[in-house]
Amino acid sequence: MKRKIVHPAPSARALSGPNYWRSLDELQGSPGFQAQLEREFPEGASSIDGVDRRNFLKIMAASFALGGVGMAGCRRPETRILPFGKSVEGYIQGLPIYYATAMPLRKSAFPVLAETHQGRPTKIEGNPSYAPYGGGTSLIAQASLLDLYDPDRTTGHYQNGAKIDAAAVNQILSSLNEKYSANQGEGLAFVATESSSPTRARLVRELHKKFPKAIWSEYEPISDEAPLEAAQAVFGKSVKPVYQFGKAKRIVSIDSDFFQSEAGSVFYAREFAKGRRVTSKDDDMNRLYVAESSFTLAGSMADHRLRLASSHMLAFAAALAAKITGDSSYDKLAQGLDIKAGWIEECAADLSNNKGRGLVVAGAHLPAAVHAITYAINASLGNIGSTVEFLEVAETKAKSLASVTAAIAKGSVSSLVILGGNPVFNAPADLAWANAQKSVGEVIRLGYRLDETALLASVNIAEAHYLESWGDARTVDGTIAAIQPMINPLFGGLTEIEVLARILGESETDSHVLVQSTIGKLTDGSSTAFDRFLHDGILADSSYPRVPVEYNGEGLAELVAKAPKHVALSKTNLEVRFAADSKVDDGRFANNGWLQECPDPITKIAWDNAIWISPRLAKDLGITSKGSALQVVRDETEEFEKGKQMARVAEITLDGRTIRGPLHIQPGLSDYTIVIPVGHGRTHAGRVGDNIGFNAYPLRASHAMAFATGATLTLTGERQVLANTQEHWSMEGRDLVREANLSEYRENPGFVKEVGMESESPSDIGPEGEKMTLAQRNSEIPRGNSLYKTPTFDGVHQWGMSIDLNTCIGCNACVVACQSENNIPIVGRDQTIRGRSMHWIRLDRYYSDGKIDGAAFGGAGNHEIPEDPQVSLQPIGCMQCELAPCEMVCPVNATVHDDEGLNVMAYNRCVGTRYCANNCPYKVRRFNYFDWNDKKLDSLYMGPLGEHGMPELVQMAKNPEVTIRMRGVMEKCTYCVQRIENGKIQWKVQATREGRPGDVAVPDGMINSACQQACPTQSIVFGNLLDPKSAVSIAKSREQDYALLGYLNTRPRTTYLARLRNPNPRMPDYKSLPLSRIEHDIKSEGSAEKSAGSEKKEAKS
Amino acid sequence: MSKHFPKSVNRLPLQIIIYLFVISGLATAAVTYYMTPKYTRVGYAPVQPVPYSHAKHVGELGIDCRYCHSNVEKSGFANLPTAQTCMNCHKIIKPNSPLLAVVRKSYETNTPVPWVQIHRVPDFVYFNHSVHIARGVSCVECHGQINQMEVVGEAKSLTMGFCLECHRDPAAHIRPRDQVTNLDWKASSEAEQRKMGEKFVHDWKVNPPQSCSGCHR
């Protein structure tokens, strides 16, 4: 007897709402519980004779009570499936579709692939069609997805505070056109950001023709004009340098962080890694010399590092040029340089011995004179044409922000159009831009959010995100990349080219058509060519042309005259280095939770910015606390509240302007340089970015945008806690990151086996295990079983991962890629301070200075924050241990091992005991202390009384392939099990379709974990260990392979390849061992003798 | 010692224990019978907005499952047909039937027909149709004799235990891949099914995941 269950018809909202969801719980807004109850009433009710009110209510009450128990009353919640009315071509529910697009950033763009699920983008990957980047991405490209789903983005167009519609916006723009067509644009001024878009360039040329008297200016707070200016002066051409790091054997970086800050950093990192990777002892390895004032990723990779103030880089470059070219006219520029004798001599000698295979790069922020000298050095060494090439670029005719400000002051600007950017927040302080903007009558701003600049504009037009716009851009070498939308503009935003076209009164204002016409002129104009452009994401052979250049030193004098004068620094005459924050850039990503929460790779501070000071300055100020050096025991509660270091707040005064911020003592800084990352301290960024950190822009003036001298620092006596995720910086002599010099490796390729605890004891896997092949070792468990019965590893694949510490640059792209792929929530500043951040893969950063003695815990060594350390970086995710300590302690068996070697986490079974995290020696398990997704991050402790509900827009960013975890559940890296399972399934389906149903082993390279795919240097290799030809098997068979904490007999599937350093024996700071090895040897051997000698070998056998 | 309690109270502890056992036994039985998916899910056959009859279209007319559920071999989610798929025939056949008014409206206005979902697994379970079809699991194993249903009802409980029954013994449940959508097909005998199933398991290297990672991500 079938019960007829009639669900009430869905509400209008359910039918008209957007079809985002895979499951339709959200659309349930159906009529009330009572109504359902009446319909779902058990037979008993209808058979009651003469239903009277009392009985009826009694039975209702009973049903009500039983209803919650899953019986007749409320059988199951109703969900609906809503297919399309008309079919959509090529759309298969459940399978993602990938589109090629590009993320524009200043004068270059990242070509990316956007993975879309059900019509919305959920993940960004690199576009492998663009060979220089080879499919790698950066931290910022990965995180740019979250900006699309930012709940604080503007949801409409506004005029004087009132919302207006699209028609009104078009009206405003065309009235601009009418007004200024009459007088050739007099009174019209534009402030735009830098862009590499050919379509925008075309429209700007139109603008100059149509409105010749209008002012077109471009402003970026972080700009790299200097290399171009220098090239114009000494080459006489409008060219820019592009470096071929892969061809360089000796690289000198003059304050250049080409791994992260410079444009094209993904290309440079990738190529550098090619020269750095050492697979056998016959391989060549490049050598990196870095002279820098701050501590950057380039500095962490350096074989020789010189701490030098940015304002002294001109002298350094001149000294180097004098030695290399032999031209004594550089000598007077090199005056006042105070560095170790022999450093420059030997460095120059090394470069001169490698003519044509060397490379000298200077940071884009340095004055043009430094670049000109660098070009001279490269020219003299014959590097031009091999390791550095010059590409012809169009000369920029844009004015500066200063000229617009001057025009406004004269009163000659009646309409100001601001395209993107945020000049009220980041303009140089001496321009007083906010007042200038306020004084203009009509200010029209195209912006992504109602930020600081929007508040002072009369009309705010919503801008579309790049993932919802049509456009184009050029990559660092000029290749034209397509920008195509994944989704219709969510809030009706306009693109920049559309706005420009409307102001120009063009007949065609649709961005799609504009781009098509630009590309049409560069190809044969057919739609096939355009389709190919969209498919590949890039236009083949469209890069800037390479041109030969001749160095002409006559232009140098003029540049030197403009450069800042060389001054000696001291604690009362400090140099301030304004650096773009490694995460929020110039402040544009301040509301991006993923970027705010990602710790800076060197300072490990998340959510805040700090004023970095050197340990020498800290000593001079008397603020080095004993506890901050001693890593283990923290007695001084004044210094360490909540177990976290209370940073002192100081005021920095420069040219009469003052800012205040917390001090962070950063080892490795040039003694009297303080580094201030800009981009924080925003007031109108959104719920994530507001009031995080302090604003550094008020200290900056136009004549000294990158660095300035003459600053003073005064302590205010206040304290502030910084959200520092790794305060313990010392390896304490343990073998966490195993390092050796290249020379030692060549003599003794198996040096990793002689370092660390495993060298002191018999092998974990016994003599039989040692004889096994890699595949055998990972499918049987030779010797030393665990208490917990592990499943037999008889799967068709055995997954493993190898991370090459030699090429890992510490860019954090893997961290954010993992967060994006696996729906990892952000926890907010307060919880990060408590150490509860949820990143499944983290980057550990260690300083070593060679000073440690045997009693590291409280002994005499390791008691000073190192002034000039070496840095070792190590990405750590779940090791997927074969004998996992976490599995045997779970009381509910929520974490188990599968037959392919993965340590699996069943979220629905976890009760939140946290014993597994307790037992994990690597501390890679992350616990959901609160419901990070549902509850607002500032009211977590209010529990059910706090605000909850994730905004619908943010829900769209989640990847539907991965469960979203709730409070009380443990999570950790899964080797991207969703990609593994999907890969296996798709392979089986495809093989079956092609008639080979027994072909179940997925070939190498088809399944990539998110971290592997994002890594620009290909340091992370993942694959099947049963396949002896897979990349991971080959990586693990290299001699530098070792397991982290391997002596614990956990048998981790993720192993590391030891780091090699390649120092020059003739350099004055040469040491025969890396500093971390010296510390290790002192601790374990008692003294730092070269441990790779034969004496050691004999002792072992 | 005063006499507060009658003598019968002496038996009270024993009575309480017996009653507790009885009541908990009853409660356990009731819960196990009435509140497990085998009871609550099996037989769920809600009224759909359109009275589509599989018995007519599949059983009588012989339309293959994949004509409408077209992505079942390609993706994890077996889609419901769009109104356009229905109209492929119903533009000509019964074009004015009042029973199809909802479908026609959906096609003309491009708004969805609000079908009620019947077969559902929790959100933390990731079931993939395409791999099951590729490995010879027929629709009938989980969805029952759809080709005989006037109104689709849930035929199996679709609990984890149900899935594991097959995952632990695939040989008993798989069939030649060209018979996957033939819902009436049966092996000639149990022994024959076993023999054929074992052969497929061997030839196709069928190894259904029994570990958590197979379905829970």
Coordinates of C-alpha atoms in Angstrom, one line a residue, chain A residues 12 21 35 168 278 356 457 521 580 636 776 955 991:
Chain A
A12 CA 8.7 31.1 -6.9
W21 CA 23.9 24.0 -6.5
A35 CA 1.5 22.2 6.0
A168 CA 22.0 55.9 -16.3
V278 CA 70.9 18.8 -9.5
G356 CA 78.2 35.1 -21.7
A457 CA 33.9 60.3 -6.0
K521 CA 43.9 43.1 -36.9
A580 CA 55.2 45.8 -1.7
E636 CA 59.1 36.9 30.3
Q776 CA 58.5 -3.1 -3.4
Q955 CA 29.7 29.9 -1.1
A991 CA 39.8 3.0 -21.3

